C-alpha cells in the first residue's frame, strides 16, 4: 500500500467513555469483521485480557475503507488504558499520526484522558475530538467541547458528535480520520526501522511482536536485529492484523504489522525497541529515540504457606515473566516465613484499580487462582535511595537490607505528581485525603462549571496500597486520577520491624515516615495477630519496633495465644 493511502491512528478515552464500543463500530462499518463476530466486543476480548494479565492492550486492527473512490488502509493502534503504563501508551502513540479523543458527552474530560492527550501532543499527533454518547438525555456536547477548548486548548471545529452504541456519526469519524490524519512519510528507501509498540508471549508460536515501520521495508526471511537489546533473529513470519493475523511477504514504511521470529520471552522484544536488518551494510545508523526499560517500582515478598509449593511458585513466576518484561523476582529466605520470592511490579495499582487492590495482592490473587497456590504477600514497598556513611548512594527495594541508622546519612523516597479531577463538592474530602498522605499542595484549577482539578506532589509510598480506593469512595466514584514520577526526596524515614518473641521477621520490615511509625506499627500488630498462622508458634509475643538512633523501640506488643493442638 502506498504511504499516502495509509492512516495510522489510536483512540484516547477514559475508561467507560466508549473506546471499545466505538472500535467495534469502526470494524463493523468497514466490514473488517462480520457482524456475528461482534457479539462479544472483538477488540476487547476478556479472555485474552485475563490470559495476558495487566499488560493487555486492545488488539491492533487494520481496516480497508473506500472513500471518494480511493481505497484507504486505516490502522487502529490501541493503547493500554491504565495509569501505570504511560511509557507504553507513549510508544503506541508515536506509532500513529492521529488520535481520536473520545469523551463521554455526559461526563467530560477525566484525569487520565488529559494525561494521554498531553502524550499525544508531545508526539505531534493530530487530535480529533469525538463527543460520544450523544444519545443520552444528559449529554451536553457543547459544554464538553468548551471544556476541551478551555482545558486542552484544542480547536473543536472539526470535532464529531457520535453515539457508538446507536451507531450515529461513525461514517463522519471515518471521513474525518482520512481527511485530517497526515499520511505516513514515504521512506521505504531508507534503512529499516520498526518501532515495537507491543509484544506478547504465545505458548505455541513464541513471542508475537507488533510494530510500526518508520522507514525501509521488511521481508519474510530477513535477518533482523533488535537495536537496544542487540539480539538477532530470523523473521519467520510477518503479516498484518486484519484483525486476525494474515501473513504477507513484505511490509513497507508507514505500515503496521506483526512479527514471529522464534523469540522466547517478551524481554527480548521490548516495547520501544527498534528493529533493523542484521547485515552491517543494511543496519540503521541509530535506533528510534525514546527507548526505556520498564523498571519495577513496587516490590513485595511472596511466600507459599506450604513450603512444598516453592517450586510451583517459581515456575508460576517464570511463566508470568514470559509475558511481562517489567516483572522481576529473586529468591528470598526468611526465618519466619520460609523460602519465597521478592517480586517487583511495574505500577502502583496494576490491575488492582478495578479490583481495588494493590499490585502484590492482585498478582498474588492471580498466582493463587491460576496455579492453585496459597500465598502470603507482604506489604508493597517502593524503591528507596540510601546514602551510607561510606560509599555512594544506591537504590534499595528490600527494607530489611537498610543499613542501621548510625551507618547511613539519609534515605530518599520517590515522589509523584498527582492530578485529581473531581466534581466541586468533593474537593474538600480529596484535599484532606492528600494531606493525610503527606501530599504537598501544588495547584488547583476550575475546569468548567462544577469541575476542578487538584495537583499534589506525593510520596509514591503513600499511593501504593489503597489510595485509589479512598479517592473513589470519598468522591462517590466521580473523581479520577493520574500520576507521574518526578524525583527522589530525602525525608525523615525509619524502618519498622515486626518481631516474634523479640526476633525481627525480616520479610515484614518496611520503611515509613517517622511521624507515622507508632500509629501504623500498632495497627499492623493488631492485624497480624489475626492473620499469623497460630500453629507456627506455641505462645509468643508479637511486637512492632521502630528504629531510633539508640537502637529499636517497641511501639506495640501483643500476646499471641496458641491454638489448642
Ligand atoms: P471503554 O471502557 O472506553 O472501552 O468503554 P466501553 O466501550 O466498554 O463502553 C462503556 C459503557 O458505555 C458500555 O456499557 C457501553 O455500552 C456504553 N456506551 C458506549 N458508547 C455509548 C453510546 O454512544 N451511548 C450510550 N448510551 N452508551 C454507550
Ligand atoms: Mg474498553
XYZ file of C-alpha atoms and ligand atoms in Angstrom:
594
model
C 0.000 0.000 0.000
C 1.441 3.420 -0.874
C 2.027 5.538 2.235
C -0.345 8.247 1.035
C -3.252 5.785 1.344
C -2.408 4.779 4.928
C -3.828 6.368 8.088
C -2.481 5.266 11.456
C -4.490 6.319 14.497
C -5.273 5.443 18.075
C -8.150 6.141 20.437
C -7.706 8.056 23.671
C -10.522 7.761 26.177
C -11.205 7.491 29.864
C -12.459 4.090 30.956
C -16.169 3.625 30.159
C -16.312 6.567 27.774
C -16.844 4.153 24.888
C -13.496 3.256 23.320
C -14.272 -0.447 22.831
C -17.781 0.192 21.575
C -16.503 2.719 19.052
C -13.684 0.419 17.896
C -16.260 -2.313 17.305
C -18.412 0.060 15.285
C -15.479 1.072 13.106
C -14.643 -2.580 12.415
C -18.260 -3.323 11.662
C -18.742 -0.303 9.417
C -15.607 -1.129 7.388
C -16.666 -4.806 7.270
C -13.383 -5.831 8.856
C -15.252 -8.366 10.956
C -18.607 -9.856 10.093
C -21.426 -8.803 12.431
C -21.834 -12.064 14.215
C -18.243 -11.970 15.433
C -19.078 -8.739 17.166
C -21.425 -10.428 19.558
C -18.746 -10.050 22.104
C -16.604 -6.977 21.747
C -13.984 -8.170 19.367
C -11.100 -5.941 20.269
C -11.544 -6.087 23.988
C -11.555 -9.803 24.427
C -11.738 -10.515 28.115
C -10.230 -13.974 27.818
C -7.105 -12.590 26.262
C -7.141 -9.872 28.854
C -7.168 -12.434 31.600
C -4.558 -14.566 29.918
C -2.190 -11.728 29.261
C -2.840 -10.045 32.552
C -2.228 -6.446 33.269
C -0.166 -5.562 30.210
C -3.006 -6.288 27.799
C -3.640 -3.773 25.104
C -6.584 -3.953 22.814
C -5.594 -5.709 19.637
C -4.432 -3.666 16.744
C -6.663 -3.780 13.676
C -6.267 -2.943 10.016
C -9.360 -1.745 8.159
C -9.965 -1.130 4.480
C -12.223 1.745 3.566
C -13.180 3.245 0.243
C -13.584 6.997 0.405
C -14.259 9.229 -2.621
C -13.352 6.360 -4.937
C -9.960 5.694 -3.310
C -9.033 2.644 -1.210
C -7.523 3.519 2.159
C -5.932 1.398 4.857
C -6.784 2.511 8.391
C -4.665 1.059 11.173
C -6.116 1.340 14.641
C -3.271 1.064 17.137
C -4.556 0.749 20.607
C -3.055 1.954 23.857
C -3.237 0.335 27.287
C -5.926 2.086 29.296
C -4.091 2.313 32.565
C -2.208 4.956 34.546
C 0.724 2.657 35.196
C 1.597 2.312 31.531
C 2.328 5.834 30.380
C 5.581 4.735 28.713
C 3.787 2.038 26.732
C 0.998 4.466 25.859
C 3.570 6.929 24.570
C 5.175 4.228 22.342
C 1.787 3.307 20.892
C 1.052 6.956 20.226
C 4.311 7.656 18.396
C 3.416 4.766 16.095
C 0.433 6.889 14.910
C -0.209 10.151 13.112
C -3.519 10.950 14.795
C -5.685 10.136 17.773
C -9.429 10.147 18.289
C -10.091 11.830 21.607
C -13.287 10.132 22.735
C -15.096 11.934 25.539
C -18.409 10.918 27.061
C -20.587 13.957 26.316
C -22.488 13.454 29.554
C -19.314 13.377 31.687
C -16.463 15.494 30.340
C -12.688 15.103 30.439
C -11.052 12.936 33.105
C -7.533 12.992 34.534
C -6.267 10.034 32.561
C -7.658 11.377 29.291
C -5.890 14.630 29.931
C -2.563 12.919 30.618
C -2.823 10.853 27.432
C -3.763 13.895 25.372
C -0.551 15.555 26.532
C 1.414 12.470 25.473
C -0.303 12.643 22.071
C 0.508 16.342 21.725
C 4.141 15.586 22.635
C 4.151 13.006 19.838
C 2.850 15.686 17.422
C -0.354 13.797 16.666
C -3.379 15.395 15.096
C -6.143 15.141 17.679
C -9.719 14.661 16.560
C -12.253 15.225 19.358
C -15.187 12.806 19.332
C -18.135 13.569 21.610
C -19.645 10.181 22.344
C -22.950 9.099 23.908
C -24.951 11.955 22.393
C -27.973 9.652 22.622
C -28.009 10.053 26.407
C -30.501 12.588 27.783
C -27.759 14.066 29.994
C -25.376 14.620 27.076
C -24.145 18.197 26.730
C -21.698 18.101 23.800
C -21.393 21.901 23.673
C -20.294 22.089 27.291
C -17.767 19.291 26.794
C -16.456 20.995 23.643
C -15.941 24.145 25.685
C -14.081 22.083 28.265
C -11.821 20.629 25.559
C -11.105 24.111 24.204
C -10.507 25.734 27.579
C -8.611 22.963 29.317
C -6.547 21.477 26.482
C -6.614 24.406 24.109
C -7.750 22.266 21.177
C -9.844 23.668 18.363
C -13.103 21.689 18.273
C -14.316 22.908 14.868
C -13.613 19.506 13.321
C -14.978 17.501 16.228
C -17.511 14.773 15.576
C -20.663 14.047 17.550
C -21.414 10.355 17.815
C -23.161 7.570 19.598
C -21.037 4.454 19.368
C -23.875 2.475 20.885
C -26.574 3.669 18.492
C -24.216 3.776 15.505
C -24.563 7.533 14.916
C -21.687 9.527 13.411
C -19.468 6.547 12.523
C -19.156 7.477 8.850
C -18.296 11.025 9.892
C -15.474 9.725 12.052
C -14.003 7.670 9.177
C -14.236 10.644 6.844
C -12.605 12.998 9.357
C -9.875 10.433 10.046
C -8.978 10.217 6.377
C -9.101 13.961 5.788
C -7.321 15.135 8.945
C -4.741 12.401 9.652
C -1.442 13.136 7.895
C -0.312 10.127 5.817
C 2.945 8.500 6.997
C 6.174 9.723 5.400
C 7.177 7.570 2.423
C 10.666 6.485 3.499
C 10.839 2.947 2.118
C 14.272 3.533 0.542
C 15.949 4.291 3.886
C 17.371 1.598 6.207
C 14.789 -0.456 8.093
C 13.488 0.996 11.375
C 10.459 -0.620 13.000
C 9.107 0.653 16.296
C 7.858 -2.087 18.636
C 4.675 -0.954 20.385
C 3.528 -4.261 21.833
C 4.605 -7.849 22.255
C 3.129 -10.865 23.951
C 4.027 -14.473 24.521
C 2.051 -17.183 22.759
C 2.736 -20.679 24.081
C 2.545 -22.185 20.561
C 4.265 -19.553 18.435
C 6.623 -17.797 20.834
C 6.656 -14.024 21.157
C 4.443 -12.096 18.751
C 5.741 -8.565 18.203
C 3.603 -5.687 16.931
C 5.439 -2.929 15.135
C 5.090 0.172 13.003
C 7.611 0.626 10.180
C 9.071 4.100 10.376
C 11.450 3.597 7.428
C 12.609 0.918 5.000
C 10.950 -2.382 4.208
C 10.950 -5.785 5.866
C 10.620 -9.120 4.108
C 9.760 -12.565 5.293
C 13.034 -14.450 5.908
C 15.081 -11.302 6.666
C 17.780 -11.488 9.306
C 16.822 -8.820 11.799
C 18.359 -7.124 14.803
C 16.764 -5.513 17.873
C 18.893 -2.418 18.281
C 18.618 -1.794 22.038
C 18.947 -5.375 23.240
C 21.442 -6.248 20.466
C 19.728 -9.593 19.797
C 19.314 -11.078 16.301
C 16.532 -13.240 14.941
C 15.121 -14.549 11.683
C 11.815 -13.024 10.561
C 9.987 -16.331 10.128
C 6.615 -14.729 9.602
C 5.423 -11.177 9.090
C 1.916 -10.017 8.396
C -0.960 -7.662 9.078
C -3.735 -7.723 11.651
C -6.934 -7.715 9.676
C -7.844 -8.122 12.521
C -6.592 -11.708 12.873
C -3.006 -12.428 11.776
C -2.647 -12.609 7.998
C 0.864 -13.442 6.736
C 2.383 -11.282 3.991
C 5.774 -11.294 2.248
C 6.722 -7.641 2.538
C 5.780 -4.631 4.631
C 6.917 -1.076 3.938
C 7.398 2.265 5.671
C 4.122 3.513 7.150
C 2.610 0.068 7.636
C 1.704 -1.707 10.847
C 2.219 -5.429 11.300
C 3.236 -8.373 13.425
C 6.376 -10.473 13.515
C 7.117 -14.016 14.645
C 10.810 -14.813 14.930
C 11.379 -17.636 17.401
C 11.663 -15.195 20.304
C 11.270 -16.917 23.664
C 10.458 -14.097 26.071
C 8.999 -10.590 25.798
C 12.167 -9.294 27.449
C 13.817 -9.782 24.033
C 11.125 -7.804 22.202
C 10.667 -4.823 24.453
C 8.209 -2.064 23.772
C 10.068 0.926 22.345
C 12.948 -1.061 20.826
C 13.839 -0.626 17.136
C 14.067 -3.496 14.641
C 16.562 -3.132 11.793
C 18.421 -5.517 9.460
C 21.240 -7.643 10.859
C 23.653 -7.259 7.895
C 26.066 -4.426 8.682
C 25.584 -2.703 5.350
C 21.805 -2.633 5.881
C 21.677 -1.625 9.532
C 20.082 1.684 10.511
C 22.746 4.049 11.907
C 20.767 4.640 15.085
C 17.687 3.432 16.913
C 14.452 5.404 17.140
C 14.512 7.777 20.121
C 12.727 7.309 23.437
C 13.542 3.708 24.366
C 13.392 2.933 28.072
C 13.413 -0.285 30.017
C 10.419 -0.887 32.212
C 11.665 -0.982 35.790
C 9.623 -2.327 38.675
C 8.529 0.453 41.015
C 6.912 -1.587 43.724
C 8.274 -4.691 45.465
C 6.659 -7.227 47.674
C 7.536 -10.600 49.228
C 5.604 -13.704 48.158
C 5.763 -16.831 50.307
C 3.906 -20.101 49.833
C 2.029 -21.070 53.003
C 3.020 -24.644 52.211
C 6.799 -24.882 51.795
C 6.300 -27.746 49.313
C 4.822 -25.215 46.861
C 8.083 -23.305 46.460
C 8.934 -24.881 43.083
C 5.406 -24.374 41.790
C 5.661 -20.701 42.764
C 8.997 -20.336 40.969
C 7.575 -21.925 37.807
C 4.482 -19.741 38.021
C 6.585 -16.574 38.288
C 8.754 -17.684 35.359
C 5.630 -18.167 33.291
C 4.291 -14.733 34.166
C 7.635 -13.215 33.283
C 7.480 -14.566 29.722
C 4.698 -12.062 29.208
C 5.730 -9.226 31.474
C 9.114 -7.677 30.791
C 8.857 -5.495 33.901
C 8.263 -8.324 36.357
C 11.337 -9.231 38.377
C 11.801 -11.747 41.131
C 14.572 -13.130 43.272
C 14.624 -15.796 45.955
C 14.070 -14.561 49.492
C 14.586 -16.545 52.622
C 13.026 -15.556 55.892
C 13.372 -17.253 59.251
C 9.665 -16.938 59.995
C 8.145 -17.186 56.531
C 10.450 -19.746 54.976
C 11.508 -19.706 51.325
C 9.801 -17.352 48.910
C 10.453 -14.608 46.389
C 10.819 -10.880 46.408
C 8.882 -9.629 43.375
C 8.968 -6.292 41.573
C 5.972 -4.943 39.693
C 5.680 -2.091 37.249
C 2.913 0.096 38.532
C 1.333 1.198 41.716
C -2.093 -0.216 41.207
C -1.513 -2.770 38.482
C -4.917 -4.176 37.568
C -5.932 -3.583 41.120
C -7.630 -0.369 40.022
C -10.770 -2.233 39.280
C -10.343 -4.954 41.812
C -9.493 -2.270 44.347
C -6.286 -3.903 45.472
C -2.577 -3.239 45.489
C -0.242 -4.789 42.941
C 1.187 -7.550 45.043
C -2.255 -8.543 46.041
C -3.557 -8.709 42.509
C -0.517 -10.655 41.343
C -0.944 -12.793 44.416
C -4.581 -13.500 43.643
C -3.716 -14.329 40.074
C -0.977 -16.722 41.057
C -3.239 -18.368 43.583
C -6.050 -18.803 41.086
C -4.114 -19.831 38.020
C -1.546 -22.034 39.670
C -3.562 -23.268 42.600
C -1.266 -21.774 45.232
C -1.866 -20.421 48.695
C 0.377 -17.403 49.291
C 1.320 -14.793 51.849
C 2.158 -11.423 50.289
C 3.961 -8.795 52.329
C 3.099 -5.100 52.135
C 4.251 -3.484 48.877
C 7.327 -1.300 49.150
C 8.655 1.343 46.778
C 12.312 1.561 45.753
C 14.207 3.822 48.197
C 17.518 5.548 47.744
C 20.041 5.248 50.572
C 23.306 7.058 51.218
C 25.553 5.027 53.520
C 28.183 6.784 55.638
C 30.819 5.257 53.432
C 30.343 4.998 49.681
C 27.846 6.094 47.055
C 24.062 6.322 47.349
C 22.236 3.283 45.971
C 18.709 2.009 45.371
C 17.128 -0.444 47.726
C 13.963 -2.444 47.262
C 14.204 -4.705 50.298
C 13.697 -2.744 53.548
C 15.364 -5.458 55.595
C 18.641 -4.561 53.865
C 18.553 -0.977 55.092
C 21.753 -0.107 56.984
C 21.411 0.805 60.695
C 20.700 4.496 61.460
C 24.299 5.083 62.512
C 25.603 3.665 59.229
C 23.600 5.825 56.859
C 23.463 9.505 56.033
C 19.984 9.743 54.519
C 17.097 7.917 52.859
C 15.183 9.364 49.921
C 11.871 8.221 48.513
C 10.213 8.615 45.086
C 7.634 11.391 44.669
C 4.877 11.510 42.099
C 2.927 14.401 40.667
C -0.680 13.521 41.301
C -3.561 15.112 39.452
C -7.151 14.571 40.515
C -10.203 15.740 38.613
C -13.401 15.921 40.597
C -16.839 17.486 40.873
C -16.515 20.566 43.135
C -18.317 19.118 46.138
C -15.553 16.542 46.734
C -12.626 18.982 46.626
C -12.529 19.225 50.432
C -12.521 15.471 51.187
C -9.898 14.826 48.465
C -7.593 17.566 49.743
C -7.899 16.092 53.207
C -7.021 12.662 51.827
C -3.954 14.019 50.022
C -2.829 15.952 53.110
C -3.152 12.841 55.283
C -0.864 11.059 52.844
C 1.919 13.616 53.147
C 0.885 15.313 49.905
C 2.309 18.749 49.111
C -0.336 21.016 47.608
C 0.677 22.480 44.244
C -2.223 23.808 42.257
C -5.977 23.927 41.818
C -7.902 24.954 38.721
C -11.535 25.191 37.808
C -12.231 23.408 34.541
C -15.808 24.195 33.571
C -18.799 24.764 35.845
C -18.686 22.301 38.667
C -15.389 20.526 37.933
C -11.984 21.077 39.446
C -8.508 19.706 39.011
C -6.218 19.495 42.056
C -2.482 18.851 41.852
C -0.287 17.462 44.624
C 3.229 16.150 44.949
C 3.041 12.988 46.959
C 5.366 10.220 48.141
C 4.719 7.186 45.937
C 4.769 5.012 49.055
C 1.578 6.739 50.212
C -0.170 5.769 46.981
C 0.794 2.132 46.556
C -1.768 0.405 48.682
C -5.226 1.869 48.764
C -5.054 5.494 47.682
C -7.165 4.942 44.598
C -9.873 3.188 46.603
C -10.050 6.104 49.029
C -10.179 8.604 46.187
C -13.109 6.730 44.723
C -15.008 6.280 47.961
C -14.542 9.894 49.080
C -15.890 11.131 45.744
C -18.694 8.570 45.385
C -16.826 7.223 42.370
C -16.750 10.529 40.475
C -13.121 11.610 40.825
C -10.352 10.346 38.549
C -6.595 10.484 38.973
C -3.345 10.303 37.089
C 0.221 10.336 38.344
C 3.761 10.509 37.062
C 7.019 10.045 38.912
C 9.015 13.230 39.389
C 12.040 12.816 41.671
C 13.544 11.388 44.848
C 13.345 13.500 48.013
C 15.040 12.979 51.365
C 12.705 12.559 54.303
C 12.811 11.512 57.935
C 12.242 7.850 57.143
C 12.751 4.949 59.507
C 12.473 1.205 59.407
C 9.720 -0.610 61.222
C 10.356 -4.219 62.180
C 7.847 -6.778 63.247
C 9.203 -9.226 65.789
C 8.039 -12.528 67.119
C 9.395 -13.244 70.599
C 11.808 -10.377 70.093
C 13.233 -11.758 66.842
C 12.580 -9.451 63.849
C 10.813 -11.111 60.897
C 12.895 -9.624 58.099
C 10.296 -10.164 55.392
C 7.825 -7.979 57.282
C 10.107 -4.966 57.733
C 9.194 -1.797 55.956
C 10.210 1.808 55.675
C 7.912 4.669 56.605
C 7.888 8.249 57.837
C 8.846 8.616 61.493
C 5.638 10.510 62.268
C 3.517 7.558 61.149
C 5.608 4.813 62.702
C 3.802 4.418 66.008
C 0.273 4.522 64.694
C 0.965 2.162 61.827
C 3.057 -0.201 63.960
C 0.194 -0.592 66.425
C -2.377 -1.123 63.723
C -0.209 -3.663 61.943
C 0.333 -5.722 65.066
C -3.376 -5.938 65.729
C -3.980 -7.091 62.169
C -1.131 -9.596 62.168
C -2.394 -11.073 65.380
C -5.431 -12.228 63.445
C -3.556 -13.396 60.365
C -0.406 -15.153 61.537
C -0.908 -18.912 61.375
C -1.036 -19.762 65.062
C 0.143 -23.296 64.674
C 3.512 -21.770 63.750
C 4.081 -20.635 67.320
C 3.255 -22.011 70.730
C 2.936 -18.973 72.946
C 4.559 -15.841 71.753
C 4.772 -12.101 71.725
C 4.232 -10.121 68.594
C 5.684 -6.638 68.550
C 6.333 -3.745 66.227
C 9.627 -1.945 66.740
C 10.770 1.350 65.318
C 14.447 2.127 64.973
C 15.867 5.113 66.822
C 19.395 6.440 66.996
C 19.835 4.326 70.134
C 18.502 1.053 68.805
C 14.949 -0.211 68.430
C 11.938 0.808 70.471
C 8.733 -1.151 70.873
C 5.621 0.627 69.739
C 3.229 -2.226 70.215
C 3.333 -5.579 71.939
C 0.704 -8.302 71.685
C 0.432 -11.738 73.135
C -0.473 -14.444 70.676
C -2.292 -17.381 72.126
C -1.531 -20.744 70.627
C -4.405 -22.694 69.233
C -5.023 -25.787 71.307
C -3.460 -28.680 69.448
P -14.367 1.726 27.261
O -14.094 1.418 28.700
O -13.919 3.117 26.909
O -13.842 0.699 26.311
O -15.967 1.790 27.143
P -16.976 0.738 26.524
O -16.960 0.778 25.045
O -16.783 -0.571 27.180
O -18.347 1.398 26.989
C -18.662 1.600 28.341
C -20.186 1.588 28.512
O -20.760 2.699 27.820
C -20.824 0.348 27.927
O -21.886 -0.038 28.778
C -21.353 0.804 26.580
O -22.468 0.078 26.163
C -21.713 2.246 26.887
N -21.641 3.090 25.690
C -20.641 3.178 24.792
N -20.944 4.067 23.830
C -22.176 4.543 24.120
C -23.043 5.488 23.499
O -22.759 6.082 22.453
N -24.234 5.721 24.116
C -24.585 5.102 25.271
N -25.772 5.396 25.781
N -23.816 4.201 25.863
C -22.612 3.924 25.310
Mg -12.761 -0.994 26.765
